[in-house]
Amino acid sequence: MGVVAWIIIGLLAGLIAKALMPGKDPGGIIITALIGIAGGLLGGWLGKVIFGVDSIDGFFDLSTWIAAIVGSMILLALYRVFTGRTRAHA
């Protein structure tokens, strides 16, 4: 996959991760995209190391999206821990 595809997947995976883990986070769309891109790489690496599968196959493969979203959720949780942000109280 090309760089543009990774940016698109990263942006969308970051947005989905934020939707699945609601709360107030510092930063905006740029931070979300960076977390998503790094999360996609992390998810792909974890899929290969833990399950021995090539989880980054192509743009439209479900395994690519699941890996990117799970990786983004992991990084978003770590980001919140290190920035001291928790879930917003309703």
XYZ file of N, CA, C and O in Angstrom:
360
model
N 0.846 -1.177 0.000
C 0.000 0.000 0.000
C 0.886 1.233 0.000
O 1.954 1.236 0.580
N 0.377 2.296 -0.588
C 1.128 3.521 -0.670
C 0.938 4.404 0.546
O 0.115 4.135 1.432
N 1.695 5.465 0.584
C 1.656 6.407 1.699
C 0.282 7.055 1.818
O -0.247 7.214 2.925
N -0.329 7.396 0.700
C -1.649 8.035 0.730
C -2.684 7.086 1.326
O -3.526 7.495 2.128
N -2.604 5.807 0.977
C -3.530 4.824 1.536
C -3.347 4.708 3.046
O -4.324 4.617 3.798
N -2.088 4.726 3.520
C -1.833 4.660 4.967
C -2.382 5.885 5.677
O -2.900 5.780 6.792
N -2.273 7.044 5.067
C -2.801 8.264 5.678
C -4.317 8.178 5.773
O -4.906 8.521 6.806
N -4.966 7.697 4.729
C -6.425 7.575 4.737
C -6.871 6.541 5.772
O -7.778 6.798 6.570
N -6.229 5.376 5.763
C -6.567 4.350 6.760
C -6.297 4.877 8.162
O -7.105 4.681 9.076
N -5.174 5.548 8.352
C -4.825 6.081 9.666
C -5.831 7.100 10.160
O -6.257 7.061 11.321
N -6.239 7.987 9.296
C -7.223 9.000 9.687
C -8.532 8.340 10.077
O -9.106 8.635 11.128
N -9.002 7.429 9.247
C -10.271 6.762 9.529
C -10.171 5.847 10.753
O -11.093 5.813 11.582
N -9.082 5.114 10.890
C -8.909 4.239 12.060
C -8.817 5.068 13.335
O -9.370 4.684 14.371
N -8.141 6.206 13.278
C -8.065 7.090 14.440
C -9.430 7.630 14.826
O -9.774 7.689 16.010
N -10.235 8.010 13.839
C -11.588 8.499 14.121
C -12.471 7.396 14.699
O -13.240 7.633 15.629
N -12.349 6.192 14.165
C -13.134 5.065 14.683
C -12.694 4.738 16.104
O -13.532 4.478 16.978
N -11.397 4.755 16.358
C -10.893 4.490 17.713
C -11.415 5.531 18.699
O -11.818 5.189 19.811
N -11.451 6.797 18.283
C -11.989 7.846 19.160
C -13.472 7.648 19.397
O -13.969 7.927 20.475
N -14.206 7.179 18.381
C -15.638 6.933 18.537
C -15.882 5.756 19.491
O -16.844 5.769 20.259
N -15.020 4.744 19.442
C -15.159 3.584 20.320
C -14.687 3.878 21.739
O -15.092 3.188 22.675
N -13.820 4.871 21.885
C -13.286 5.260 23.195
C -13.565 6.739 23.411
O -12.660 7.566 23.327
N -14.826 7.103 23.676
C -15.149 8.526 23.796
C -14.452 9.163 24.989
O -14.116 8.507 25.963
N -14.218 10.414 24.884
C -13.567 11.180 25.931
C -12.914 12.399 25.328
O -12.783 12.519 24.108
N -12.541 13.305 26.178
C -11.923 14.529 25.717
C -10.415 14.349 25.656
O -9.790 13.953 26.625
N -9.851 14.611 24.499
C -8.412 14.477 24.305
C -7.846 15.792 23.806
O -8.482 16.488 23.027
N -6.640 16.130 24.250
C -5.997 17.300 23.667
C -5.577 16.993 22.236
O -5.381 15.846 21.872
N -5.452 17.995 21.455
C -5.077 17.785 20.059
C -6.325 17.750 19.202
O -7.440 17.846 19.670
N -6.135 17.607 17.944
C -7.264 17.603 17.033
C -7.113 16.532 15.986
O -6.636 15.433 16.254
N -7.490 16.881 14.790
C -7.498 15.926 13.689
C -6.084 15.463 13.344
O -5.884 14.317 12.960
N -5.094 16.326 13.526
C -3.703 15.954 13.236
C -3.238 14.858 14.197
O -2.667 13.853 13.771
N -3.501 15.043 15.485
C -3.112 14.037 16.484
C -3.861 12.738 16.234
O -3.290 11.653 16.315
N -5.156 12.855 15.901
C -5.960 11.673 15.600
C -5.374 10.914 14.415
O -5.263 9.685 14.444
N -4.990 11.625 13.375
C -4.408 10.980 12.192
C -3.072 10.331 12.528
O -2.802 9.197 12.108
N -2.234 11.013 13.293
C -0.937 10.446 13.674
C -1.098 9.204 14.535
O -0.397 8.202 14.339
N -2.031 9.255 15.492
C -2.305 8.082 16.324
C -2.834 6.948 15.449
O -2.460 5.790 15.618
N -3.689 7.273 14.497
C -4.238 6.251 13.607
C -3.186 5.608 12.721
O -3.156 4.388 12.557
N -2.316 6.413 12.147
C -1.257 5.877 11.283
C -0.307 5.001 12.093
O -0.004 3.870 11.702
N 0.127 5.513 13.235
C 1.017 4.717 14.095
C 0.288 3.484 14.622
O 0.877 2.406 14.734
N -1.011 3.627 14.906
C -1.803 2.499 15.381
C -1.942 1.414 14.329
O -1.950 0.225 14.648
N -2.075 1.812 13.083
C -2.137 0.830 12.003
C -0.856 0.034 11.905
O -0.880 -1.193 11.741
N 0.255 0.717 12.023
C 1.552 0.024 11.997
C 1.711 -0.884 13.208
O 2.163 -2.024 13.085
N 1.322 -0.378 14.381
C 1.404 -1.181 15.600
C 0.498 -2.406 15.501
O 0.908 -3.521 15.827
N -0.730 -2.216 15.034
C -1.659 -3.329 14.895
C -1.147 -4.378 13.919
O -1.277 -5.579 14.167
N -0.576 -3.945 12.810
C -0.006 -4.882 11.844
C 1.157 -5.661 12.421
O 1.270 -6.874 12.221
N 2.008 -4.965 13.154
C 3.154 -5.620 13.774
C 2.691 -6.622 14.838
O 3.188 -7.746 14.897
N 1.731 -6.211 15.686
C 1.233 -7.120 16.723
C 0.560 -8.345 16.115
O 0.711 -9.452 16.612
N -0.190 -8.142 15.029
C -0.828 -9.270 14.357
C 0.184 -10.274 13.838
O -0.009 -11.487 13.914
N 1.281 -9.745 13.319
C 2.328 -10.630 12.788
C 3.066 -11.350 13.922
O 3.330 -12.545 13.836
N 3.378 -10.628 14.998
C 4.139 -11.211 16.103
C 3.291 -12.188 16.918
O 3.729 -13.301 17.217
N 2.074 -11.790 17.263
C 1.251 -12.608 18.158
C 0.576 -13.763 17.413
O 0.581 -14.896 17.871
N -0.025 -13.459 16.271
C -0.818 -14.469 15.570
C -0.120 -15.061 14.358
O -0.619 -16.002 13.745
N 1.004 -14.513 13.976
C 1.746 -15.031 12.836
C 1.044 -14.822 11.503
O 1.255 -15.570 10.572
N 0.207 -13.794 11.416
C -0.520 -13.514 10.177
C -0.059 -12.188 9.605
O 0.425 -11.313 10.317
N -0.205 -12.052 8.321
C 0.093 -10.783 7.665
C -1.188 -9.968 7.660
O -2.017 -10.093 6.775
N -1.375 -9.160 8.703
C -2.640 -8.455 8.878
C -2.727 -7.170 8.059
O -3.743 -6.505 8.075
N -1.682 -6.813 7.374
C -1.714 -5.628 6.525
C -1.611 -6.096 5.077
O -0.554 -6.097 4.473
N -2.743 -6.545 4.543
C -2.758 -7.112 3.200
C -3.101 -6.087 2.125
O -2.460 -6.021 1.103
N -4.131 -5.337 2.322
C -4.563 -4.378 1.320
C -5.565 -3.413 1.903
O -6.076 -3.600 3.008
N -5.861 -2.377 1.149
C -6.731 -1.311 1.635
C -8.116 -1.823 2.006
O -8.696 -1.392 2.997
N -8.667 -2.732 1.244
C -10.042 -3.174 1.465
C -10.151 -4.467 2.261
O -11.246 -4.995 2.425
N -9.046 -4.985 2.765
C -9.087 -6.203 3.571
C -9.524 -5.884 4.996
O -9.030 -4.930 5.609
N -10.420 -6.710 5.512
C -10.938 -6.510 6.862
C -9.822 -6.591 7.901
O -9.814 -5.821 8.867
N -8.860 -7.483 7.686
C -7.770 -7.630 8.654
C -6.939 -6.352 8.767
O -6.466 -6.007 9.845
N -6.789 -5.631 7.670
C -6.058 -4.366 7.698
C -6.765 -3.360 8.584
O -6.151 -2.693 9.422
N -8.072 -3.256 8.420
C -8.857 -2.297 9.195
C -8.928 -2.673 10.667
O -8.817 -1.807 11.544
N -9.108 -3.950 10.955
C -9.155 -4.383 12.359
C -7.817 -4.110 13.034
O -7.768 -3.588 14.152
N -6.730 -4.439 12.361
C -5.395 -4.188 12.921
C -5.185 -2.697 13.159
O -4.679 -2.295 14.210
N -5.575 -1.863 12.215
C -5.386 -0.420 12.348
C -6.233 0.139 13.486
O -5.766 0.975 14.269
N -7.466 -0.320 13.611
C -8.353 0.194 14.666
C -7.883 -0.260 16.039
O -7.822 0.540 16.981
N -7.530 -1.538 16.183
C -7.049 -2.044 17.477
C -5.744 -1.350 17.865
O -5.570 -0.916 19.010
N -4.841 -1.209 16.923
C -3.598 -0.491 17.200
C -3.848 0.954 17.585
O -3.216 1.491 18.506
N -4.796 1.597 16.931
C -5.140 2.986 17.252
C -5.749 3.091 18.642
O -5.475 4.047 19.370
N -6.570 2.123 19.008
C -7.166 2.143 20.349
C -6.091 1.970 21.428
O -6.141 2.629 22.464
N -5.125 1.104 21.162
C -4.027 0.913 22.119
C -3.240 2.216 22.280
O -2.970 2.665 23.398
N -2.895 2.840 21.164
C -2.129 4.087 21.240
C -2.944 5.230 21.837
O -2.402 6.065 22.562
N -4.244 5.277 21.560
C -5.092 6.311 22.151
C -5.156 6.146 23.665
O -5.072 7.131 24.403
N -5.264 4.907 24.130
C -5.268 4.660 25.576
C -3.945 5.091 26.199
O -3.929 5.740 27.253
N -2.828 4.750 25.544
C -1.519 5.171 26.049
C -1.378 6.689 26.021
O -0.824 7.285 26.949
N -1.877 7.306 24.983
C -1.833 8.766 24.863
C -2.583 9.420 26.016
O -2.117 10.390 26.609
N -3.739 8.865 26.344
C -4.520 9.410 27.461
C -3.811 9.218 28.792
O -3.873 10.082 29.656
N -3.147 8.080 28.967
C -2.421 7.828 30.208
C -1.288 8.850 30.364
O -1.115 9.435 31.426
N -0.533 9.061 29.295
C 0.622 9.956 29.389
C 0.251 11.431 29.391
O 1.022 12.240 29.896
N -0.912 11.785 28.857
C -1.326 13.187 28.918
C -2.224 13.464 30.099
O -2.611 14.603 30.319
N -2.580 12.404 30.845
C -3.393 12.587 32.047
C -4.860 12.787 31.781
O -5.597 13.233 32.650
N -5.312 12.472 30.591
C -6.726 12.645 30.266
C -7.469 11.337 30.506
O -6.977 10.260 30.242
N -8.699 11.469 31.021
C -9.555 10.311 31.229
C -10.874 10.548 30.510
O -11.060 11.580 29.875
N -11.791 9.635 30.676
C -13.107 9.786 30.040
C -13.795 11.023 30.564
O -13.717 11.366 31.735
N -14.514 11.699 29.686
C -15.266 12.885 30.082
C -16.448 12.459 30.936
O -17.100 11.461 30.687
N -16.717 13.226 31.977
C -17.842 12.929 32.846
C -19.078 13.597 32.292
O -19.078 14.773 31.951
N -20.166 12.836 32.237
C -21.415 13.366 31.664
C -22.209 14.107 32.695
O -22.094 14.041 33.839
